[in-house]
Coordinates of C-alpha atoms in Angstrom, one line a residue:
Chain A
X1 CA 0.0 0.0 0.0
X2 CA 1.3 3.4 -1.1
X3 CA 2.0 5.8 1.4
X4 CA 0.7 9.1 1.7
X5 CA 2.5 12.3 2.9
X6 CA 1.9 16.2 3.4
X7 CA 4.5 18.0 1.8
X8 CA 3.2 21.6 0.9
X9 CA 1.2 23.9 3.2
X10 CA -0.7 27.4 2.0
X11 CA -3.1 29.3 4.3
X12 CA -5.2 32.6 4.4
X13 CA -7.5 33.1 7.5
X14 CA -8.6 35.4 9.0
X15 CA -5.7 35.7 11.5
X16 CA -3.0 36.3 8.5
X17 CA -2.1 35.6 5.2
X18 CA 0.4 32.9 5.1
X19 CA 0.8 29.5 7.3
X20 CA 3.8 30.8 9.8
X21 CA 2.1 33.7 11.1
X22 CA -1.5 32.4 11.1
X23 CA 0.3 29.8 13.5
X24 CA 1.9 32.1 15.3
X25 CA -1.0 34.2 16.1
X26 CA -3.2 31.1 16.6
X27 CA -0.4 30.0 19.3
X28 CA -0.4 33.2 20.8
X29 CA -4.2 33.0 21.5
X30 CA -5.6 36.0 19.0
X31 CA -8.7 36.2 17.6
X32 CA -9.3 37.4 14.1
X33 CA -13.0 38.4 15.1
X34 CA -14.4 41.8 14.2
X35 CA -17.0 44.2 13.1
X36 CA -18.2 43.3 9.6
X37 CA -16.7 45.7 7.1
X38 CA -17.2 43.8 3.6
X39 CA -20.9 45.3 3.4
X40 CA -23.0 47.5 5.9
X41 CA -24.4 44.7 8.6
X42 CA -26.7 47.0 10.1
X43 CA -30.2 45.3 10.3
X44 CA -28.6 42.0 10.2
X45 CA -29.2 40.0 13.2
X46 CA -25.2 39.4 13.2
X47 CA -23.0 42.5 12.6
X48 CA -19.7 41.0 13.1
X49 CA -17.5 38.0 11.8
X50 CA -14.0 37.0 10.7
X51 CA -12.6 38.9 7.6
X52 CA -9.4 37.9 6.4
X53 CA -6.8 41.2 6.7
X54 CA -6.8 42.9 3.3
X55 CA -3.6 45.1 3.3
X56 CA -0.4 45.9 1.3
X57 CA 0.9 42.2 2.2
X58 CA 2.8 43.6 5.2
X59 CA 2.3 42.0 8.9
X60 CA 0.5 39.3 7.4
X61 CA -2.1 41.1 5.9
X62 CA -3.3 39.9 2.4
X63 CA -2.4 41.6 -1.0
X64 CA -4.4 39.9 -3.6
X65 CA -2.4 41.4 -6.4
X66 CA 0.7 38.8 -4.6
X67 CA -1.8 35.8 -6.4
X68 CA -3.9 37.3 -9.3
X69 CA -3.4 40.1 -11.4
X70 CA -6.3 42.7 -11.1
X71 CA -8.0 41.9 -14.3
X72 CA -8.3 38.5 -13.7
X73 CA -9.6 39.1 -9.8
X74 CA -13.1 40.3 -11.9
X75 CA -13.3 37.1 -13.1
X76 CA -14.0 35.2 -10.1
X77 CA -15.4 35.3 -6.8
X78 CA -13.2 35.7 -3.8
X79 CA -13.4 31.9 -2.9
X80 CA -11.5 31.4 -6.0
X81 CA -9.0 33.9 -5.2
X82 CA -8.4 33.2 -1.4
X83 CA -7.8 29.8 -3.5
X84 CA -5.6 30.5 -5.5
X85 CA -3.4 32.3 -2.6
X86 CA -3.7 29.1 -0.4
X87 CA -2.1 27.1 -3.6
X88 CA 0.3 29.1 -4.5
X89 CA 1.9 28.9 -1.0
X90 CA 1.3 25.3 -0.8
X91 CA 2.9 24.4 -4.6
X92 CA 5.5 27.1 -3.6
X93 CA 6.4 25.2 0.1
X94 CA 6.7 21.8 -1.7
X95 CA 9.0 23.1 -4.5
X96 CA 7.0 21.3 -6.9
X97 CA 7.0 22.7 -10.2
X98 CA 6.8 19.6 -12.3
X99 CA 7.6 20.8 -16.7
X100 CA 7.7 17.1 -18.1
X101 CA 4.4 15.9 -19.6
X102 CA 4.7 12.7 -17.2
X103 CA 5.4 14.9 -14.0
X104 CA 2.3 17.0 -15.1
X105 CA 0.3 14.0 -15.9
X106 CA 0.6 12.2 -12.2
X107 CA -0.4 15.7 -10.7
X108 CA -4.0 16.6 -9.7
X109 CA -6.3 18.9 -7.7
X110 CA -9.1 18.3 -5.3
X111 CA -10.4 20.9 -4.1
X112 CA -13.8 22.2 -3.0
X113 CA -15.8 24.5 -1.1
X114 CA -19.0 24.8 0.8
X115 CA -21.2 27.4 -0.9
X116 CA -18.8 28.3 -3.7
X117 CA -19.2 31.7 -5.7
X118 CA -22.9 32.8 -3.4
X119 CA -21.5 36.7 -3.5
X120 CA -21.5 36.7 -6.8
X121 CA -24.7 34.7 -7.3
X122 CA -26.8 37.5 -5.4
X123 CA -25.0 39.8 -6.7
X124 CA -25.8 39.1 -10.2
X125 CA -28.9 38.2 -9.9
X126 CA -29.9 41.2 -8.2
X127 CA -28.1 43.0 -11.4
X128 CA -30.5 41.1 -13.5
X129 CA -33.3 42.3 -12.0
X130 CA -32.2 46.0 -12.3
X131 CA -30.7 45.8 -15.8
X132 CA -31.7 42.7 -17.6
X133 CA -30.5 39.2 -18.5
X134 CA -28.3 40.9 -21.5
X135 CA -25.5 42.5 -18.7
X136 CA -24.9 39.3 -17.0
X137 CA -20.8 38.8 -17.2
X138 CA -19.8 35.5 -19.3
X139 CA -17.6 35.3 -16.1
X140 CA -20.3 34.9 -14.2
X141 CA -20.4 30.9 -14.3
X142 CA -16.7 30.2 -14.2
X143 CA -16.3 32.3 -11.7
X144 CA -18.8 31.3 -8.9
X145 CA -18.7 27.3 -10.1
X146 CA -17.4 25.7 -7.2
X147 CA -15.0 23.1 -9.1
X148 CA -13.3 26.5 -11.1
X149 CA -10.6 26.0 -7.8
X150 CA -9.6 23.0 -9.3
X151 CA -9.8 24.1 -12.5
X152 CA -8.1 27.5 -12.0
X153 CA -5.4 25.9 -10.4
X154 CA -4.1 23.2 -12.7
X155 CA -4.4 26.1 -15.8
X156 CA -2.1 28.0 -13.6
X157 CA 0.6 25.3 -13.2
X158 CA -0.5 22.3 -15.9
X159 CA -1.3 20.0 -13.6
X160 CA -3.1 17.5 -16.1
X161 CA -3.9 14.7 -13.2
X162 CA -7.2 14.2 -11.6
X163 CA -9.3 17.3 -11.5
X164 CA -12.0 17.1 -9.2
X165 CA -14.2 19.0 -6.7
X166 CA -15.9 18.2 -3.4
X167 CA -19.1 20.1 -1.8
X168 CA -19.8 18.6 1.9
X169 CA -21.0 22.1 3.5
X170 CA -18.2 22.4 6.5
X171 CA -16.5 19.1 5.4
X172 CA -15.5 20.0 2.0
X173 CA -11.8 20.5 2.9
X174 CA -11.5 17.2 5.1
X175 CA -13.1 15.4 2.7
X176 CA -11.0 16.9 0.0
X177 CA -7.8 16.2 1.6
X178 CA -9.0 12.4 2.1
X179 CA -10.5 12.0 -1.4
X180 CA -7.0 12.8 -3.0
X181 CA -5.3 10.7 -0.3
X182 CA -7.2 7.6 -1.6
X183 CA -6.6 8.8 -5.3
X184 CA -2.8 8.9 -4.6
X185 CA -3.0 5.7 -2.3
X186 CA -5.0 3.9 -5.2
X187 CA -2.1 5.0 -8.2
X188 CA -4.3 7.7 -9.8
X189 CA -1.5 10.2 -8.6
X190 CA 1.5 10.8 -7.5
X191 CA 1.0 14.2 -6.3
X192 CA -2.3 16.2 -5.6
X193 CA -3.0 19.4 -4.3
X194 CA -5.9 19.6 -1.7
X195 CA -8.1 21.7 0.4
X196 CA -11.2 24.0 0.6
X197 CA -11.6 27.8 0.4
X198 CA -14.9 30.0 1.6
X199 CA -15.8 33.3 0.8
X200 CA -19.4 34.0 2.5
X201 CA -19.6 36.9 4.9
X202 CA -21.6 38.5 2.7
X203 CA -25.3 39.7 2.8
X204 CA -27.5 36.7 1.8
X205 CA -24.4 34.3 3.3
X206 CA -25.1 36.0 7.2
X207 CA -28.8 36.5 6.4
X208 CA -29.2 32.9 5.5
X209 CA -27.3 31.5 8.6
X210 CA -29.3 33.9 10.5
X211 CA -32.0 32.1 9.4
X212 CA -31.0 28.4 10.8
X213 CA -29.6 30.5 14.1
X214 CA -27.0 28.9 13.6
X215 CA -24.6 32.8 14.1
X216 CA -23.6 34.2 17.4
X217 CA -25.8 37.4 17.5
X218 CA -24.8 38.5 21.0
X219 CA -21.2 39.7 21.4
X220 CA -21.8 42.9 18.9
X221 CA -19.9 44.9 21.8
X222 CA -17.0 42.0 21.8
X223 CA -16.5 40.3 18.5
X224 CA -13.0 38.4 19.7
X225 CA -15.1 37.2 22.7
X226 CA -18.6 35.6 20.2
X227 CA -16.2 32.7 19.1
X228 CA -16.7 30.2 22.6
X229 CA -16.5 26.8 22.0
X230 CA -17.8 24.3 24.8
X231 CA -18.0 27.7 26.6
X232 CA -21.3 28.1 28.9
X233 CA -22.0 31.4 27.0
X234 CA -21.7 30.4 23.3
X235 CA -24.2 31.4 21.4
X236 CA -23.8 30.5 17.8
X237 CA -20.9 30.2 15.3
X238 CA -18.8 33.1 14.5
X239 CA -18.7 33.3 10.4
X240 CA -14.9 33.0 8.5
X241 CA -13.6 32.9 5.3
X242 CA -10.3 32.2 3.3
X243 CA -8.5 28.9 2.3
X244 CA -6.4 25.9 3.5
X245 CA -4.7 23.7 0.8
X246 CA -1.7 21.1 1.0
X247 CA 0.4 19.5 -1.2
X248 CA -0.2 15.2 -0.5
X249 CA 2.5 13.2 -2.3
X250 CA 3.1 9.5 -2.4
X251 CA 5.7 8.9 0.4
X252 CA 8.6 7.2 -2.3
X253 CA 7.6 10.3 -4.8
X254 CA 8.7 13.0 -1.9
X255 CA 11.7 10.8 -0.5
X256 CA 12.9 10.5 -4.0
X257 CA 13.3 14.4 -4.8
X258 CA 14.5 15.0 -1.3
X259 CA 11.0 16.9 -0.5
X260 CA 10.5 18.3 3.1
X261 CA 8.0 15.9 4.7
X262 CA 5.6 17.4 7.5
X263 CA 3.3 14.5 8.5
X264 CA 2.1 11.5 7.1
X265 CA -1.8 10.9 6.5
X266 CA -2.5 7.9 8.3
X267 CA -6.1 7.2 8.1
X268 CA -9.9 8.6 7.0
X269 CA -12.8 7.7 8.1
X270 CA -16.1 9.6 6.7
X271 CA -19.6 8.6 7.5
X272 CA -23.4 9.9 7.6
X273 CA -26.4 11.1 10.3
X274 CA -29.1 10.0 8.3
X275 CA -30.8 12.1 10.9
X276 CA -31.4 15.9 10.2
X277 CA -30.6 18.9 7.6
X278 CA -28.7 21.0 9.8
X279 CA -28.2 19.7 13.5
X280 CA -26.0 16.3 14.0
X281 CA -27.5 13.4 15.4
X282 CA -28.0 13.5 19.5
X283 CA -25.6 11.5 20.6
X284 CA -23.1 11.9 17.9
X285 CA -22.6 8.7 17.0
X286 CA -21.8 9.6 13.2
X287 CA -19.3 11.7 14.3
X288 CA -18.1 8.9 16.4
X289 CA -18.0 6.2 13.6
X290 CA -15.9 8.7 11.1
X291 CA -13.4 9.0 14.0
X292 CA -13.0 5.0 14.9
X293 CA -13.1 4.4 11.0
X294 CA -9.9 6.8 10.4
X295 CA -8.2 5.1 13.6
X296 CA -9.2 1.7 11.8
X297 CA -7.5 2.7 8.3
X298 CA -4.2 3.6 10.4
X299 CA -4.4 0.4 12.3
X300 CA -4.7 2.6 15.6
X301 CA -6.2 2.6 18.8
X302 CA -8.2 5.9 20.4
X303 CA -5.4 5.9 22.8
X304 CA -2.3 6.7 20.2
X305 CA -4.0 10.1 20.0
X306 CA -2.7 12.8 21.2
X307 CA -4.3 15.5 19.6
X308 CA -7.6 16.4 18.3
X309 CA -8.3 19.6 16.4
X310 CA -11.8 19.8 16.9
X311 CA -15.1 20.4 14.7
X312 CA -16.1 22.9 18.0
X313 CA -18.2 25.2 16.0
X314 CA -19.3 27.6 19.4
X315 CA -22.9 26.2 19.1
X316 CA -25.0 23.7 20.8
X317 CA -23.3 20.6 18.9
X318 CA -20.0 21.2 21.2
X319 CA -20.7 19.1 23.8
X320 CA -22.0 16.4 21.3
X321 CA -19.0 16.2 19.6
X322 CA -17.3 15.9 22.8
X323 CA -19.5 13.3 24.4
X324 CA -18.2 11.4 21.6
X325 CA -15.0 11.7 21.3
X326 CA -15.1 11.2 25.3
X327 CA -17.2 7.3 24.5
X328 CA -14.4 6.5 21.9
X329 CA -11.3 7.7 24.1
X330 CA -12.5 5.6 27.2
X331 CA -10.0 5.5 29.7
X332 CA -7.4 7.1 27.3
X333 CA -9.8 10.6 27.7
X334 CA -7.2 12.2 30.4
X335 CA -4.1 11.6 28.1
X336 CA -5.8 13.4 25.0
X337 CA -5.7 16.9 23.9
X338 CA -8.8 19.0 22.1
X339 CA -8.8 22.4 21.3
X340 CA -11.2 24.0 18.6
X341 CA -9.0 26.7 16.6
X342 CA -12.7 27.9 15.9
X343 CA -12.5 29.8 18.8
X344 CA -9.4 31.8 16.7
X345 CA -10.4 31.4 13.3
X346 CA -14.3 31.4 13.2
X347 CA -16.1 28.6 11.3
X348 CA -14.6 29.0 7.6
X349 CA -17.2 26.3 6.4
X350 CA -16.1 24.6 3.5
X351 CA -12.3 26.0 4.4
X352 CA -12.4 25.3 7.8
X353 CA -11.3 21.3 7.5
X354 CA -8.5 22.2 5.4
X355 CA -6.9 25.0 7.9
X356 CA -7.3 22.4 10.3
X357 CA -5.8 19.6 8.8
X358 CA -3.1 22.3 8.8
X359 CA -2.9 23.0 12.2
X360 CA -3.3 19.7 13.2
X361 CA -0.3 19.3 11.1
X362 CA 2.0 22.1 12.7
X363 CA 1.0 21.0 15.8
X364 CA 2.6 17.5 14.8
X365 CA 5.5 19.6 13.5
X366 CA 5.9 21.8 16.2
X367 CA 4.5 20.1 19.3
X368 CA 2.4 21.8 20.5
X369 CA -1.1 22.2 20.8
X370 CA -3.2 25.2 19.7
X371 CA -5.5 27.0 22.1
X372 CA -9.7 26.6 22.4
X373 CA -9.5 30.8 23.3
X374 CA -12.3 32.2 25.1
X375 CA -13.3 29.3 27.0
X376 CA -13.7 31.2 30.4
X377 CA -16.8 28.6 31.7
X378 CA -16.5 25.4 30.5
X379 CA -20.2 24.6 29.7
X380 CA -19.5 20.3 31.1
X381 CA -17.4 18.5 33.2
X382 CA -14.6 16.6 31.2
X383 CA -11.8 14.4 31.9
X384 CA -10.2 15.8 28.1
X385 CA -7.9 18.3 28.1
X386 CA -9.9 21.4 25.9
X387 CA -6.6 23.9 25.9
X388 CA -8.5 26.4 27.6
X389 CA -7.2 30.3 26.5
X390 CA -3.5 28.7 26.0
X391 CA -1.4 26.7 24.1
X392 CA -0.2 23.0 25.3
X393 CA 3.1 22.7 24.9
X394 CA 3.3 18.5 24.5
X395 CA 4.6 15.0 22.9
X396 CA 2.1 14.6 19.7
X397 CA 2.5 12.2 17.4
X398 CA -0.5 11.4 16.0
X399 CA -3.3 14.5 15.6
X400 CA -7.2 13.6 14.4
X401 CA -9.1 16.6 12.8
X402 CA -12.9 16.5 12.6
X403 CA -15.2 17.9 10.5
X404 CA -19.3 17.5 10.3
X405 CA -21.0 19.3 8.0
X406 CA -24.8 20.5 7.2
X407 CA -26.8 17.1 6.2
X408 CA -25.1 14.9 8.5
X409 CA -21.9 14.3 6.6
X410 CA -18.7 13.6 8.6
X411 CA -15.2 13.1 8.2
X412 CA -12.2 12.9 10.4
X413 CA -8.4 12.8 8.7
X414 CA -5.4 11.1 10.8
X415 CA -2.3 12.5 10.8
X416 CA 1.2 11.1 12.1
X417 CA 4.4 12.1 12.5
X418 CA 7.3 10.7 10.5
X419 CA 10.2 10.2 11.8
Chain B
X1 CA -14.1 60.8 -32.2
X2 CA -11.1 61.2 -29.8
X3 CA -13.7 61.2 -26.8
X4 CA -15.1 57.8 -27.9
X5 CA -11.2 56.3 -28.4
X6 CA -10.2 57.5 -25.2
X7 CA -13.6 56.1 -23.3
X8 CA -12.9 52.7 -25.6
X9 CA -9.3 52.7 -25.0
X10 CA -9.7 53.0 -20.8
X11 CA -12.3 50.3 -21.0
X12 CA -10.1 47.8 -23.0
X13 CA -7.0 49.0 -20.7
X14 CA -8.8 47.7 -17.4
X15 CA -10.6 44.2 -19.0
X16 CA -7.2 43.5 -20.8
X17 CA -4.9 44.4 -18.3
X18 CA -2.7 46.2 -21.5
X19 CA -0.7 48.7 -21.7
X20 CA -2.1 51.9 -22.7
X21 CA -0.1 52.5 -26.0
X22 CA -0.8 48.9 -27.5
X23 CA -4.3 49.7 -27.7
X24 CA -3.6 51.5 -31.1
X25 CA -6.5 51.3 -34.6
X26 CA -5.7 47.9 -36.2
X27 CA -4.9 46.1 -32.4
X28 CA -7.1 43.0 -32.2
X29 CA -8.5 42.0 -28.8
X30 CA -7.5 38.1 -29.0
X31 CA -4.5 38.5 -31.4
X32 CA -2.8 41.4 -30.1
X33 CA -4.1 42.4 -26.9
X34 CA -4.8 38.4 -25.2
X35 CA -8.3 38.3 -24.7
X36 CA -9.7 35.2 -25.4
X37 CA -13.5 34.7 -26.1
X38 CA -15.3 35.0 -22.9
X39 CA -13.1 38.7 -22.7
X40 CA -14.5 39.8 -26.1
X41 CA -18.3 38.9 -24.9
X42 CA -17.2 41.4 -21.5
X43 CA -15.5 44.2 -23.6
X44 CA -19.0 44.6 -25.8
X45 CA -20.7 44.9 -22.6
X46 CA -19.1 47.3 -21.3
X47 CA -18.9 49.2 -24.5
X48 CA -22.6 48.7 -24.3
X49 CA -22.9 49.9 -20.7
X50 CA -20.7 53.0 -21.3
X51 CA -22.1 54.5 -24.7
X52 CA -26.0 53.4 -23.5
X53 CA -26.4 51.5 -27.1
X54 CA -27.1 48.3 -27.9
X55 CA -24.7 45.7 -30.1
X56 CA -26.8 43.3 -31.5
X57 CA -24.8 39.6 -31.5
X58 CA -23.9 39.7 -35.4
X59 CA -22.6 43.4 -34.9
X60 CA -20.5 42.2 -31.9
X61 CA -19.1 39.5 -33.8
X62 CA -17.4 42.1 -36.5
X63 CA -16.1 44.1 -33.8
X64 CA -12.6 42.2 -34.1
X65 CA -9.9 45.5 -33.2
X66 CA -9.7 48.7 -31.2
X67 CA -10.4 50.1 -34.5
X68 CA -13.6 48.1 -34.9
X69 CA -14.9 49.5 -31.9
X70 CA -14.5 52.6 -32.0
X71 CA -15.9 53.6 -35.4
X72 CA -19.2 51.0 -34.7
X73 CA -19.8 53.0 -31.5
X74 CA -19.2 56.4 -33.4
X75 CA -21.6 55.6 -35.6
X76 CA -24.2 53.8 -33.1
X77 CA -24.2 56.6 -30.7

């Protein structure tokens, strides 16, 4: 069996532009929560979320014009170009630039997102309405088309290998990043860039998540405090956009061009509710079966966990999550880790299992565990170690990352360490 | 004249990403300036949009250079 390895990382969020110093502000407990400034939130029942940084490209802040010329931002809808930032890092990490037709052939994308181009969508459509059906942009499709990520990126490098998209609401990049592991495992690729990218604080993106309350609507007067997981006064998720993606090569591929090898993907396990639209099933036993069917690929037991980068969204469904993760670690609870870089980041839905893969990752490389910030009152009693406002400084080998998404759909990625 | 050029010229500028002085009479979008199909369809548009007339498809499809433009609109508007 083919091996699978993570050798290219790329991240906006809304901490930063670029992995390091998104890490380093996740370590250091920041919050990248704010006042909504993309459009004017006032009558919205949530006025504030998690923008990524726009700036001249200094201290982190992100400079589209480093990623896409100007003329081809029109085009597409942010998702794509948070996107294409993410993969440009990650290709640029891995130093894999492949020019033979044989290289370029064994290379693919995977890539997906949760919503894809809705901005753009309401945008346009409210256009329509104004102007007619004859001033609708031929850019219009391509760019708001969820799969254009993968597209877009292999026209940018020629990546002529698998080209494919996922769409599992705030599982896409999880599931992404264990679709292309199983293509790679299974010899459709060598190489395959991965990951998820979400562009939705917008107006019909808060109103309609205002709609499921499924937004934190109370902390108006303390954005960086809204985003609580497992915290007693959570009140909803905090919205966040941007993009994760990686670089997963087969293990011989990266040994063989001397490649720097982060982790190793050891196992995926995805499963389904079958129970509701939008809330996960009560005793989160789907949730439970993706994570024992990742540990089952790896041939692992719960107890060679060390860390888990939780799905901790700050709503109701925390302490679900938990419970099960709590059944499945048994006696091993007390030795695990489980932080929610949620709490940081905000919920970048179809994004959000790619930046943490990622952190799960860097927490592997660096050993340490990232913070759950704000958790001031833990909402239940729990043997599990949540990270509570600081970072866990600790031996981790082996880091799970969760991700459940809208329609019951779960999946949990494994990561290891290679030594 | 020179108003409609200039006003054709800044709209091809920003969808093409050119350089000013390549946008010159015989220029053609997808030869000389890099648009590709999808970028001509845009370009009428906003030809359309800025001088408030209406290209009809078969029109569009003549409108092949900088030079094809501008003379179509001078006439059209």
């Amino acid at each position: 069996m083919r091996r699978v390895v993570v050798t290219g990382l790329g991240l906006v969020t809304p901490l930063a532009d670029g992995v390091e110093k998104s890490w380093e502000r996740i370590l250091d407990a920041q919050s990248g929560a704010g006042p909504i400034t993309h459009f004017d939130p006032e009558g919205f029942g949530t006025t504030y979320a998690c923008e990524v940084p726009y700036g001249d490209g200094t201290d982190g802040t992100f400079d589209a014009a480093k990623y896409m010329a100007p003329k081809d931002q029109r085009k597409v809808d942010t998702f794509i170009l948070f996107a294409m930032a993410a993969a440009q890092q990650a290709v640029e990490d891995a130093g894999w630039t492949p020019e033979s037709d044989e290289d370029l052939e064994r290379t693919g994308v995977l890539t997906g997102s949760g919503i894809g181009g809705l901005n753009s969508i309401a945008e346009t459509a409210v256009m329509m309405k104004e102007k007619g059906p004859r001033r609708v942009s031929p850019f219009f499709v391509p760019g708001a088309l969820i799969n254009l990520i993968s597209g877009q990126i292999a026209i940018k490098y020629g990546f002529k290998g698998p080209n494919h998209a996922v769409v599992t609401a705030c599982s896409t990049g999880a599931h992404a990043i264990g679709d292309a592991t199983q293509l790679i495992k299974a010899g459709r690729a060598d190489v395959m860039i991965a990951g998820g990218a979400e562009a939705t604080i917008c107006e019909i993106g808060i109103a309609g998540f205002n709609a499921c309350k499924a937004l934190s609507t109370k902390r108006a007067d303390d954005p960086k405090g809204a985003s609580r997981p497992y915290d007693e006064d959570r009140d909803g998720f905090v919205m966040g956009e941007g993009a994760g993606m990686v670089v997963l090569e087969d293990y011989d591929h990266a040994v063989a061009r001397g490649a720097k090898i982060y982790a190793e993907v050891l196992g995926y396990g995805l499963t389904g509710d079958a129970y509701h639209i939008t809330a996960p099933s009560e005793d989160g036993e789907g949730g439970e079966r993706s994570m024992r069917m990742a540990l089952k690929d790896a041939g692992l037991e719960p107890a060679d966990i060390d860390y888990i980068n939780a799905h901790g969204t700050s709503t109701m469904a925390d302490t679900i999550e938990l419970g099960a993760v709590e059944r499945m670690m048994g006696d091993a609870a007390s030795k695990v880790t489980m932080s929610s870089t949620k709490s940081a980041t905000g919920h970048l839905l179809g994004a959000a299992g790619a930046i943490e893969a990622i952190f799960s990752i860097l927490a592997i490389r660096d050993q340490v565990a990232p913070p759950t910030i704000n958790l001031d009152n833990p909402a239940v009693e729990t043997a599990i170690d949540l990270a509570p406002n600081a970072k866990v400084e600790r031996e981790i080998n082996v880091a799970l990352s969760n991700s459940f998404g809208f329609g019951g759909t779960n999946a949990s990625v494994l990561f290891g360490k290679v030594s | 004249m020179s108003d409609v050029a200039d006003r054709v010229r800044k709209i091809v500028v920003e969808h093409l990403g050119v350089e000013e002085d390549k946008v010159v009479e015989g220029a053609s979008f997808i030869d000389d300036l890099g648009a590709d199909s999808l970028d001509t369809v845009e370009l009428v548009m906003a030809f359309e949009e800025e001088f408030g007339i209406e290209i009809p498809d078969d029109a569009a499809e003549t409108i092949q250079t900088f030079g094809d433009a501008t003379k179509f609109i001078s006439e059209a508007a």
